[in-house]
Tab-separated table of N, CA and C in Angstrom:
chain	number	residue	atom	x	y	z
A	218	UNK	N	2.798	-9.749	-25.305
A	218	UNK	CA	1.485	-9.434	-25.815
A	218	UNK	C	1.634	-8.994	-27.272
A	219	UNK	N	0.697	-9.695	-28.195
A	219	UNK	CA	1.314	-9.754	-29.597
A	219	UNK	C	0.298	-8.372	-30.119
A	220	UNK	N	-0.577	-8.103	-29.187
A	220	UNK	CA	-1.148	-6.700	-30.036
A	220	UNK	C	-0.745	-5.415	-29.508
A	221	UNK	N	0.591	-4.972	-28.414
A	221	UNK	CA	1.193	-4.062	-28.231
A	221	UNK	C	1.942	-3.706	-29.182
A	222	UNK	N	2.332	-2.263	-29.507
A	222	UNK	CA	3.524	-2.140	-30.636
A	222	UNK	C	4.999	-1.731	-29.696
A	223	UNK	N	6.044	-1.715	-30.057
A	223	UNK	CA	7.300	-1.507	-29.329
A	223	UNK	C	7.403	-0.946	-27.941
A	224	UNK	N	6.303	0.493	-28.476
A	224	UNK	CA	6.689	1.320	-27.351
A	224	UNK	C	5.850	0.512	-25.676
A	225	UNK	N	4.464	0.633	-26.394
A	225	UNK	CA	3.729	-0.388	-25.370
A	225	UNK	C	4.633	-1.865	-24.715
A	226	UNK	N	5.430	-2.364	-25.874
A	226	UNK	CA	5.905	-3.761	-25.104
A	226	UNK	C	7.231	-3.196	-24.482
A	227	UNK	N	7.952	-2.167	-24.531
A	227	UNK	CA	9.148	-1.778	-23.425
A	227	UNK	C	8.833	-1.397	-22.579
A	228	UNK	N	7.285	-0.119	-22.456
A	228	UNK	CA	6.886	-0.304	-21.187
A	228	UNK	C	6.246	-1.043	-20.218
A	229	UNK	N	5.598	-2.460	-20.921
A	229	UNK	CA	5.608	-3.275	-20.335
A	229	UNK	C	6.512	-3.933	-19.525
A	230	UNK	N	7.584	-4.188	-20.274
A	230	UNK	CA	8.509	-4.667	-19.804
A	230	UNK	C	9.509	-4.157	-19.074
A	231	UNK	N	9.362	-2.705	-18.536
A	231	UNK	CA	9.628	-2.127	-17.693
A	231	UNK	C	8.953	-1.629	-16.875
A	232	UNK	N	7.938	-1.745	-16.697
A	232	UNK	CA	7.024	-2.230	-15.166
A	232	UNK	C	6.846	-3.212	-14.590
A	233	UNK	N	7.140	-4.510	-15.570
A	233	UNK	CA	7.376	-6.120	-14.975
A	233	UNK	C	8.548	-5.581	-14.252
A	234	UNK	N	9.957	-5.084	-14.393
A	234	UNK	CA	10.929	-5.268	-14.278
A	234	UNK	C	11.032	-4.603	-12.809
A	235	UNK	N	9.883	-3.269	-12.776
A	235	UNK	CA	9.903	-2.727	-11.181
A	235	UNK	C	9.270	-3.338	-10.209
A	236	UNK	N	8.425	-3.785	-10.814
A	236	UNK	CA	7.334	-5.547	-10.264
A	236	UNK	C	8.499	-6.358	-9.545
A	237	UNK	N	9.140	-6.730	-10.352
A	237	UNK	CA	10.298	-7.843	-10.066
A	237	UNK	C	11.035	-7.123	-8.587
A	238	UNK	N	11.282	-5.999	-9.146
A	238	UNK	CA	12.507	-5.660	-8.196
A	238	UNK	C	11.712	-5.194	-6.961
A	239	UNK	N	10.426	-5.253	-6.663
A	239	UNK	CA	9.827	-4.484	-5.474
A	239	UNK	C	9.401	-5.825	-4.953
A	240	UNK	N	9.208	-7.110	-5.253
A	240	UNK	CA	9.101	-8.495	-5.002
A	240	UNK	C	10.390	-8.313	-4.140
A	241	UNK	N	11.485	-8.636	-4.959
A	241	UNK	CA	12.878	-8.645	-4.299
A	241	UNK	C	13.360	-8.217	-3.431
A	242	UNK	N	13.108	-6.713	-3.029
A	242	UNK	CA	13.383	-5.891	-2.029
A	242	UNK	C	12.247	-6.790	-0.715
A	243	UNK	N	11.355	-7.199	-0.851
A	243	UNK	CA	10.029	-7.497	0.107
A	243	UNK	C	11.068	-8.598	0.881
A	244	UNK	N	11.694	-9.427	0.275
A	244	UNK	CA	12.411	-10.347	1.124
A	244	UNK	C	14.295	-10.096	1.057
A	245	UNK	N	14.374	-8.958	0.852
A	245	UNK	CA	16.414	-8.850	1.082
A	245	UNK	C	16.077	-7.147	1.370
A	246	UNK	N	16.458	-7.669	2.966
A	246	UNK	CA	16.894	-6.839	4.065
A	246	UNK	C	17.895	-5.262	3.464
A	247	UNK	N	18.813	-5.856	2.855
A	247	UNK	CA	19.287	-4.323	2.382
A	247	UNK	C	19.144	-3.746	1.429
A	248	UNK	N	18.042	-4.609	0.019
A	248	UNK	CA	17.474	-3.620	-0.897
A	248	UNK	C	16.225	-2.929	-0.231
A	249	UNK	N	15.653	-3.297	0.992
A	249	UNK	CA	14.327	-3.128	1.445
A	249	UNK	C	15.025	-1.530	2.282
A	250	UNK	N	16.425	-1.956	3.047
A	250	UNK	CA	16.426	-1.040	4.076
A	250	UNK	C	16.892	0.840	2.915
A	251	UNK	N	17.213	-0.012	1.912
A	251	UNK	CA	17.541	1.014	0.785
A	251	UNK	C	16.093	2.168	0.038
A	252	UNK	N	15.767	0.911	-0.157
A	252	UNK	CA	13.814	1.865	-0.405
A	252	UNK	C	13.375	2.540	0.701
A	253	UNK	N	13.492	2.191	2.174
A	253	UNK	CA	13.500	3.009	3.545
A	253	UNK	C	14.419	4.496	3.161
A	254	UNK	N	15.567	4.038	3.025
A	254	UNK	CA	16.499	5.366	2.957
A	254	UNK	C	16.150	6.508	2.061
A	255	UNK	N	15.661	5.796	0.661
A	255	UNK	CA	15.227	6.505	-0.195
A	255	UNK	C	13.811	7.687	-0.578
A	256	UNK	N	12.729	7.200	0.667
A	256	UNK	CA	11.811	7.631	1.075
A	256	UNK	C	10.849	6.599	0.169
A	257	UNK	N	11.307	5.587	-0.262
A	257	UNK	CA	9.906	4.702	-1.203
A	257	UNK	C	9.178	4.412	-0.505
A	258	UNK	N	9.862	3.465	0.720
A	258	UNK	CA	8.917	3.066	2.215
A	258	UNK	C	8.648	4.114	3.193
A	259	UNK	N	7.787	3.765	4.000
A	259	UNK	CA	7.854	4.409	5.193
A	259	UNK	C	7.645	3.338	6.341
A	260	UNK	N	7.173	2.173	6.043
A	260	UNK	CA	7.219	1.040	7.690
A	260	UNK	C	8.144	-0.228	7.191
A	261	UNK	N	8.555	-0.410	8.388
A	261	UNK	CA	9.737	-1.434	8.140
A	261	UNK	C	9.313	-2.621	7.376
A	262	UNK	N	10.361	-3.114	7.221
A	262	UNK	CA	10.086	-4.940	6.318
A	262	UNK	C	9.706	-5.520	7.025
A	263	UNK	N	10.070	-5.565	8.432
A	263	UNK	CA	8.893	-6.325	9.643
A	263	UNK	C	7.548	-6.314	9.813
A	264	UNK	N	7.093	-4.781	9.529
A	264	UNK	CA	5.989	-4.437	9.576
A	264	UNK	C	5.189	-4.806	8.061
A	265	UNK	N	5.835	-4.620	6.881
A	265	UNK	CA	5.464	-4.491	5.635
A	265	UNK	C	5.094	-6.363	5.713
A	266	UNK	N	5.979	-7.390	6.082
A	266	UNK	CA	5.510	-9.364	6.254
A	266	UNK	C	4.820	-9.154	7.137
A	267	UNK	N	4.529	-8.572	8.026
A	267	UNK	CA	3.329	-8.848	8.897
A	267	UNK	C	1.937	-8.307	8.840
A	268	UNK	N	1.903	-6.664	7.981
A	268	UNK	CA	0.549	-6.617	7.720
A	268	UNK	C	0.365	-7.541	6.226
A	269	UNK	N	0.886	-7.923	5.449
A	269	UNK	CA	1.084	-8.677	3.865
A	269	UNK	C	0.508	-10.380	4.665
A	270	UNK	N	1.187	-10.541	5.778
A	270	UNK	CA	0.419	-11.887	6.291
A	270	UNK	C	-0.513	-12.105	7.139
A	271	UNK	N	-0.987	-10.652	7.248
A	271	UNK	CA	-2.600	-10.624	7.956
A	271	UNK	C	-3.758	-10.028	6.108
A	272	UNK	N	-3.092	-9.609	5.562
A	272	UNK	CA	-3.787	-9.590	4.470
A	272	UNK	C	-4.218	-11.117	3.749
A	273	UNK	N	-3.446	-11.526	3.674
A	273	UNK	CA	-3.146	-13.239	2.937
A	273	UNK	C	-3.873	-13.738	3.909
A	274	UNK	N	-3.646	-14.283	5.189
A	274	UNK	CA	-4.658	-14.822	5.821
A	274	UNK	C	-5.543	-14.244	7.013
A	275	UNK	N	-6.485	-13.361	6.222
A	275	UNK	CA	-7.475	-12.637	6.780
A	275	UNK	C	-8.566	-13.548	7.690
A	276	UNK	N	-8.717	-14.881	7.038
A	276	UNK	CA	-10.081	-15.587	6.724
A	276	UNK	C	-9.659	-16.367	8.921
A	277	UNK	N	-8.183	-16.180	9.039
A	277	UNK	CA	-8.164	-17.195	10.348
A	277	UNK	C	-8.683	-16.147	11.593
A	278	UNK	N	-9.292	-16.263	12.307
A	278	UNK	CA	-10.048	-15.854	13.190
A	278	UNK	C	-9.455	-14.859	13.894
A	279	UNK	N	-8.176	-14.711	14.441
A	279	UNK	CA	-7.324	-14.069	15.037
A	279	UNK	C	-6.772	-12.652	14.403
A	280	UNK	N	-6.690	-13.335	13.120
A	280	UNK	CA	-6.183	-11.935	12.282
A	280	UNK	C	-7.388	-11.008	11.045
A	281	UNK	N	-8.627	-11.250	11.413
A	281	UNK	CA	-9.914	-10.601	11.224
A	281	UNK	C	-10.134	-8.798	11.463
A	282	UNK	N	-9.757	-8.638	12.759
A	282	UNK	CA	-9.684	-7.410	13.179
A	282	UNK	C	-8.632	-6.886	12.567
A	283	UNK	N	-7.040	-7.460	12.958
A	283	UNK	CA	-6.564	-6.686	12.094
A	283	UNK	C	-6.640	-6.066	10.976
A	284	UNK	N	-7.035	-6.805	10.303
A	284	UNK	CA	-7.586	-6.776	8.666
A	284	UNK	C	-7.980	-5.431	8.367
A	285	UNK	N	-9.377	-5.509	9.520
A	285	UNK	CA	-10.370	-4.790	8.748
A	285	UNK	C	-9.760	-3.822	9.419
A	286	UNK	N	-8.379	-3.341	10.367
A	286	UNK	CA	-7.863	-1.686	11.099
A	286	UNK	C	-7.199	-1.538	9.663
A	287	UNK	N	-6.290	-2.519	9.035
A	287	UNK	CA	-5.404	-2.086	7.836
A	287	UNK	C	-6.538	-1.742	6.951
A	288	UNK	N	-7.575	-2.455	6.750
A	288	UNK	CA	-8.684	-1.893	5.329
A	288	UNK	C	-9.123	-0.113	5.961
A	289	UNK	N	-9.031	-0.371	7.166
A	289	UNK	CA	-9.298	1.329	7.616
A	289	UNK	C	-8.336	2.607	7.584
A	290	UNK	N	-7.366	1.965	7.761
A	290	UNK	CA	-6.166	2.784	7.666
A	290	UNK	C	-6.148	3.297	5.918
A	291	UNK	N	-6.396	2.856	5.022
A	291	UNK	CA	-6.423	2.696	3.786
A	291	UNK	C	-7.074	3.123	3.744
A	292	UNK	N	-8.717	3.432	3.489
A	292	UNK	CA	-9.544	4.005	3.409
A	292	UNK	C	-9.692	5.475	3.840
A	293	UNK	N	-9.116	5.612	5.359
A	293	UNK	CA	-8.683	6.936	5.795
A	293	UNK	C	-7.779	7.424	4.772
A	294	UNK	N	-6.926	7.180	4.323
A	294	UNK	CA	-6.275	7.708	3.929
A	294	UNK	C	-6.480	8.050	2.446
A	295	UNK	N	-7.279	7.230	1.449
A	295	UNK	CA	-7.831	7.376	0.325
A	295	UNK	C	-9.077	8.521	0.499
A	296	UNK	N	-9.789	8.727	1.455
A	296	UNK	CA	-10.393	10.155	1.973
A	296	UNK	C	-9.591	11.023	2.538
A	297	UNK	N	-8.863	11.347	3.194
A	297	UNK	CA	-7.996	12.373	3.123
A	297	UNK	C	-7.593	13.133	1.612
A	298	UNK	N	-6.609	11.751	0.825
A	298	UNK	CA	-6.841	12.370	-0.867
A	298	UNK	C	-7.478	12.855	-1.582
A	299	UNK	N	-8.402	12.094	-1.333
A	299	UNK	CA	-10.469	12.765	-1.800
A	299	UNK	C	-10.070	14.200	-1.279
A	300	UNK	N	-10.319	14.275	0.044
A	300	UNK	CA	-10.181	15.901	0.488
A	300	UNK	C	-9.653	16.644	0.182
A	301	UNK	N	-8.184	16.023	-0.029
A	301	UNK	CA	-7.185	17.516	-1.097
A	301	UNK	C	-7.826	17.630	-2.321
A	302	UNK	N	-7.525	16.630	-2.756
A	302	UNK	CA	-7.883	16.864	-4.425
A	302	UNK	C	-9.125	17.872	-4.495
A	303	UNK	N	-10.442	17.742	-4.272
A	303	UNK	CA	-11.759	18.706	-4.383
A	303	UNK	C	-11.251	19.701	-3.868
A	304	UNK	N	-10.006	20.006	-2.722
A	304	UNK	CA	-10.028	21.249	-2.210
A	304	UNK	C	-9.193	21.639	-3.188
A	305	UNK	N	-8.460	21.203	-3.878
A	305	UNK	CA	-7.844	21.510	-4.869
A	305	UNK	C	-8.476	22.242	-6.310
A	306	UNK	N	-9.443	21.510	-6.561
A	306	UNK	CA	-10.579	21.879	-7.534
A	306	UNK	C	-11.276	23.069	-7.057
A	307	UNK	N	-11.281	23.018	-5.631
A	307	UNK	CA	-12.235	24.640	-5.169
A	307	UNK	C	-11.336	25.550	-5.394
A	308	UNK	N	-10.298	25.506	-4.764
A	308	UNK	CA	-9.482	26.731	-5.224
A	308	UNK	C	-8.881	27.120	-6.562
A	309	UNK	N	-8.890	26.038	-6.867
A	309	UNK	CA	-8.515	26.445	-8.875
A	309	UNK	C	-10.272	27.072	-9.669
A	310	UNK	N	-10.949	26.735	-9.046
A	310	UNK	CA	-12.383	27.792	-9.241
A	310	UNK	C	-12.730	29.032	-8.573
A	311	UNK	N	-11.766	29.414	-7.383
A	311	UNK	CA	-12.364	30.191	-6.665
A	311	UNK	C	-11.415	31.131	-7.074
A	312	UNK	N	-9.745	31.144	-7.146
A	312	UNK	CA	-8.730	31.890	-7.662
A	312	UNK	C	-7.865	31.359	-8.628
A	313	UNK	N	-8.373	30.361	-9.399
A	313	UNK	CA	-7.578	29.685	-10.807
A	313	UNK	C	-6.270	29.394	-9.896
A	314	UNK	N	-5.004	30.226	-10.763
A	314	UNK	CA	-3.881	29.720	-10.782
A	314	UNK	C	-2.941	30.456	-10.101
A	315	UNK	N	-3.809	31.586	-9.656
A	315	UNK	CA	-2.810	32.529	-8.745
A	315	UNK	C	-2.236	32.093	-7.413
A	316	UNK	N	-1.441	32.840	-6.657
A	316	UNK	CA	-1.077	32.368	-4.938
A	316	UNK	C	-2.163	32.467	-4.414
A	317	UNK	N	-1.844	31.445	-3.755
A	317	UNK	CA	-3.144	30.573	-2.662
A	317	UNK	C	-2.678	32.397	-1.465
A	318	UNK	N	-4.447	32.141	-0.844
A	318	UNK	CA	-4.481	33.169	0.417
A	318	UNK	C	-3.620	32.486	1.414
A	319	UNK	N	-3.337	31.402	1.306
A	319	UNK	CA	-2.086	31.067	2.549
A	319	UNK	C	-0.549	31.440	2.192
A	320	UNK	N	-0.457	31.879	0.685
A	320	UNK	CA	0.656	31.963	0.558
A	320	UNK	C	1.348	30.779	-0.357
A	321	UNK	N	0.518	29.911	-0.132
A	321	UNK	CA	1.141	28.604	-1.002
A	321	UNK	C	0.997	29.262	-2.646
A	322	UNK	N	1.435	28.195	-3.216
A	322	UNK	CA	1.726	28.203	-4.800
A	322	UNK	C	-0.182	27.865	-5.411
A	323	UNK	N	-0.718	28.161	-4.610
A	323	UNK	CA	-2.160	27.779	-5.121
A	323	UNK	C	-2.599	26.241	-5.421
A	324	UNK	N	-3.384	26.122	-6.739
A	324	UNK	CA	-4.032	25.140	-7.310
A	324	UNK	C	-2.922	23.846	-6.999
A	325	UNK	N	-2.103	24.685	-8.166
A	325	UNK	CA	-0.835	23.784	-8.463
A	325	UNK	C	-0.153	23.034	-7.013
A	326	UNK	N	0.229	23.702	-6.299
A	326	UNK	CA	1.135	23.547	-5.130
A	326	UNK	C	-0.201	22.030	-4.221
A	327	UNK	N	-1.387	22.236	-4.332
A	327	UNK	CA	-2.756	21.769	-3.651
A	327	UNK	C	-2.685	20.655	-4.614
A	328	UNK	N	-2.989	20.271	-5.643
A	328	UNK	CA	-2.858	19.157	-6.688
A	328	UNK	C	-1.729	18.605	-6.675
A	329	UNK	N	-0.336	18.783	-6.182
A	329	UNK	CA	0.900	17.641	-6.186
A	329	UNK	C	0.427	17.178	-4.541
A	330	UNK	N	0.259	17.667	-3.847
A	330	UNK	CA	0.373	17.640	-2.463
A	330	UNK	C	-0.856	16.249	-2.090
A	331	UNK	N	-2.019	16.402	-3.201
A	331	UNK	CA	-3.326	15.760	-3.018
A	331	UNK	C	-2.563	13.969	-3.906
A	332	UNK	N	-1.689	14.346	-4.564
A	332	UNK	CA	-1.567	13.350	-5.272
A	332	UNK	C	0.207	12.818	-4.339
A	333	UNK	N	0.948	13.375	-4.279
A	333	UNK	CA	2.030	12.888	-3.139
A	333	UNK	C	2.022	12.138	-2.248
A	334	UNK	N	1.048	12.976	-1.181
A	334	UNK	CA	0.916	12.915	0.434
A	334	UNK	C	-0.255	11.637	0.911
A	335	UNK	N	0.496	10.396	0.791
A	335	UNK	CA	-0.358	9.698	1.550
A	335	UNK	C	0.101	9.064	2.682
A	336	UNK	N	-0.772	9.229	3.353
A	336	UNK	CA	0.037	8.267	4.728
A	336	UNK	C	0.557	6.740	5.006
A	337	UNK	N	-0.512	5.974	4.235
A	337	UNK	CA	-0.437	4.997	4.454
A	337	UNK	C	-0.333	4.088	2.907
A	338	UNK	N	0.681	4.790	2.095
A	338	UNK	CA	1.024	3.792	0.930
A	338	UNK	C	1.336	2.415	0.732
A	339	UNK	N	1.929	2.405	1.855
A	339	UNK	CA	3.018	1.141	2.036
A	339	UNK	C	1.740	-0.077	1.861
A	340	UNK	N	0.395	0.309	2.721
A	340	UNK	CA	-0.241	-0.596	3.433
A	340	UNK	C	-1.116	-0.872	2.224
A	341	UNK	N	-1.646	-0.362	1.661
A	341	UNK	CA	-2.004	0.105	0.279
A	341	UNK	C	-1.646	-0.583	-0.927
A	342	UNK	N	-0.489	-0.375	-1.114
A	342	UNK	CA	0.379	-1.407	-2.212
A	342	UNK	C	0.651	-2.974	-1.765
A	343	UNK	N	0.017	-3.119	-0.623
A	343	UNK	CA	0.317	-4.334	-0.359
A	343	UNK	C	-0.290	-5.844	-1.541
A	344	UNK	N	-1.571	-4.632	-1.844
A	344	UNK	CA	-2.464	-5.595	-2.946
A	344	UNK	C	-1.283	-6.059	-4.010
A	345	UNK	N	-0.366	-5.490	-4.295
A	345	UNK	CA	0.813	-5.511	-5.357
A	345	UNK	C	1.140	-7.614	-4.943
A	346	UNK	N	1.176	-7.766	-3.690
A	346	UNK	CA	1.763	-9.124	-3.314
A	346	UNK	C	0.473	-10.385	-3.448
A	347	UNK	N	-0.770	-9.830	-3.309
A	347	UNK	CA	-1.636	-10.721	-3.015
A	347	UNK	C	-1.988	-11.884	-4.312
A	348	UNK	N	-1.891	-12.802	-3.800
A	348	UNK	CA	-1.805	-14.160	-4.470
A	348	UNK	C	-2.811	-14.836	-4.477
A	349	UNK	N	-3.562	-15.867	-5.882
A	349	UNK	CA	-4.988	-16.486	-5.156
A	349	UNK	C	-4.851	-17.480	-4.121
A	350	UNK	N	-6.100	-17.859	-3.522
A	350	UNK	CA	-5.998	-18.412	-2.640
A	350	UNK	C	-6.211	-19.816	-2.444
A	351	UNK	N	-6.171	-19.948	-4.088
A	351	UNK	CA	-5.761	-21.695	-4.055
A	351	UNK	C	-3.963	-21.986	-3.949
A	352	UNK	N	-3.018	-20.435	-4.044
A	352	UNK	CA	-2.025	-20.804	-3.945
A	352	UNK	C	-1.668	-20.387	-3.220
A	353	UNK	N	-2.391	-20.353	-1.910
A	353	UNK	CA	-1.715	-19.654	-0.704
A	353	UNK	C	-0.897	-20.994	0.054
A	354	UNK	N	-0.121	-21.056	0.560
A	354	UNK	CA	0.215	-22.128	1.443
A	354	UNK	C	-0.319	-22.659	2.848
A	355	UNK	N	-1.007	-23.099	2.999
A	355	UNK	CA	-1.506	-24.220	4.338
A	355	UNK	C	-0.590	-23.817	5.410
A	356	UNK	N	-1.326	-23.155	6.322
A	356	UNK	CA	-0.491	-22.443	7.337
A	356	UNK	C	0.187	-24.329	8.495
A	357	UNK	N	0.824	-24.545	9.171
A	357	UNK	CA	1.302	-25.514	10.013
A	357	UNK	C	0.193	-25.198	11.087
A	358	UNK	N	-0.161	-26.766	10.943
A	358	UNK	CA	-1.468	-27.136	12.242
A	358	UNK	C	-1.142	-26.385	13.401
A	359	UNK	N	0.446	-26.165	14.200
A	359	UNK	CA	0.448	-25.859	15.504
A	359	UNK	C	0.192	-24.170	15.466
A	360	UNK	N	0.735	-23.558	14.100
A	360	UNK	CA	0.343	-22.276	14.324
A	360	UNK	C	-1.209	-21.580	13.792
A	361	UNK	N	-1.900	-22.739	13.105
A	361	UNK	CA	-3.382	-22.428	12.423
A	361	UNK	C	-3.681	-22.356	14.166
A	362	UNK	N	-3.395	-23.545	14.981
A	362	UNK	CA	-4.021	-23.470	16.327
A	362	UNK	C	-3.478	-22.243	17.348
A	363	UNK	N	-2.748	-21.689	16.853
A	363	UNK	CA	-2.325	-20.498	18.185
A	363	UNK	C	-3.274	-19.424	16.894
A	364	UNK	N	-3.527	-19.144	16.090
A	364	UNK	CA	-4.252	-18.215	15.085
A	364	UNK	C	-6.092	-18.424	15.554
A	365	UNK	N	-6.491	-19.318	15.873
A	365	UNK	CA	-7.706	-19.545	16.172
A	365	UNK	C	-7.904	-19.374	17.733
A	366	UNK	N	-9.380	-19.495	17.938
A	366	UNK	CA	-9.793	-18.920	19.060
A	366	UNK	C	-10.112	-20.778	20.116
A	367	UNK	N	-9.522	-20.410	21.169
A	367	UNK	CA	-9.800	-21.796	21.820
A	367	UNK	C	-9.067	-21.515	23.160
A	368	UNK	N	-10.394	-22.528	24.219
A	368	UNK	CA	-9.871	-22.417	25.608
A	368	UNK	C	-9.085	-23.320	25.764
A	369	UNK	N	-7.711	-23.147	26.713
A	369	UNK	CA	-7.311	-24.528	27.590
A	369	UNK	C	-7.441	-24.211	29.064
A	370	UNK	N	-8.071	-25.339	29.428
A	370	UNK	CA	-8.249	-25.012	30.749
A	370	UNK	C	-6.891	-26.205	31.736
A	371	UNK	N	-6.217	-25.774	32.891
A	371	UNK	CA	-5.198	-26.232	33.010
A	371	UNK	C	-4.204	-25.859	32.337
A	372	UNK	N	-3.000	-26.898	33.029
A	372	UNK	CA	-1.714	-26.925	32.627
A	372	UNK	C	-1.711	-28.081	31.676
């Protein structure tokens, strides 16, 4: 980008570069099981391709519901944040910066915790993978047909 100056284009180019490497980890098993160890993840790489391929193909009939439990799970959890954070704001109005009546570190201790603590990140960042959907790939006829809704009657 020719209207960034240095500092802007290294940090560009060092957020492409965590871009890159969180791509990478999504498909190799022991940089993935490494972000597990590290506390980056919290649900497995099994789990992380399978809600990422109910996100991608939301639109097939079968994987609809799911969808919309992961858009809920997300949402819960982006209100929960909501909840710290304002409770965070009440108590930095009600006793500024002093110890919280529980004993905690107050405001401060309530504002990392609101911004830390989410449950469901993983599911969340998934938008990080999503691709348009003229370049999604054409799922295989036999599994578009186990993805859709249809009787067989007989053997």
């Amino acid at each position: 980008n020719t209207s960034l100056d240095d500092d802007g284009r290294n940090a560009s180019l060092k957020n492409y570069d965590s871009i890159k490497n969180t791509y990478e980890a999504l498909f190799d098993e022991n940089k993935y099981q490494q972000l597990l160890s590290d506390g980056h993840r919290r649900i497995s790489q099994k789990a992380t391709l399978g809600a990422l391929f109910i996100k991608l193909y939301r639109n097939e009939p079968v994987l609809q519901l799911p969808h919309r439990l992961l858009t809920q799970l997300v949402d819960i959890d982006q209100l929960l944040t909501s909840w710290r954070y304002r409770h965070s704001l009440l108590v930095f109005r009600m006793i500024g910066v002093k110890i919280g009546t529980g004993g905690s570190a107050g405001h401060g201790y309530l504002k990392k915790t609101a911004e830390k603590h989410s449950i469901f990140r993983d599911i969340a960042n998934l938008s990080t993978y999503i691709i348009p959907r003229s370049s999604l790939p054409k799922l295989p006829k036999e599994l578009k047909k186990e993805l859709g809704f249809y009787y067989k009657y007989g053997k």
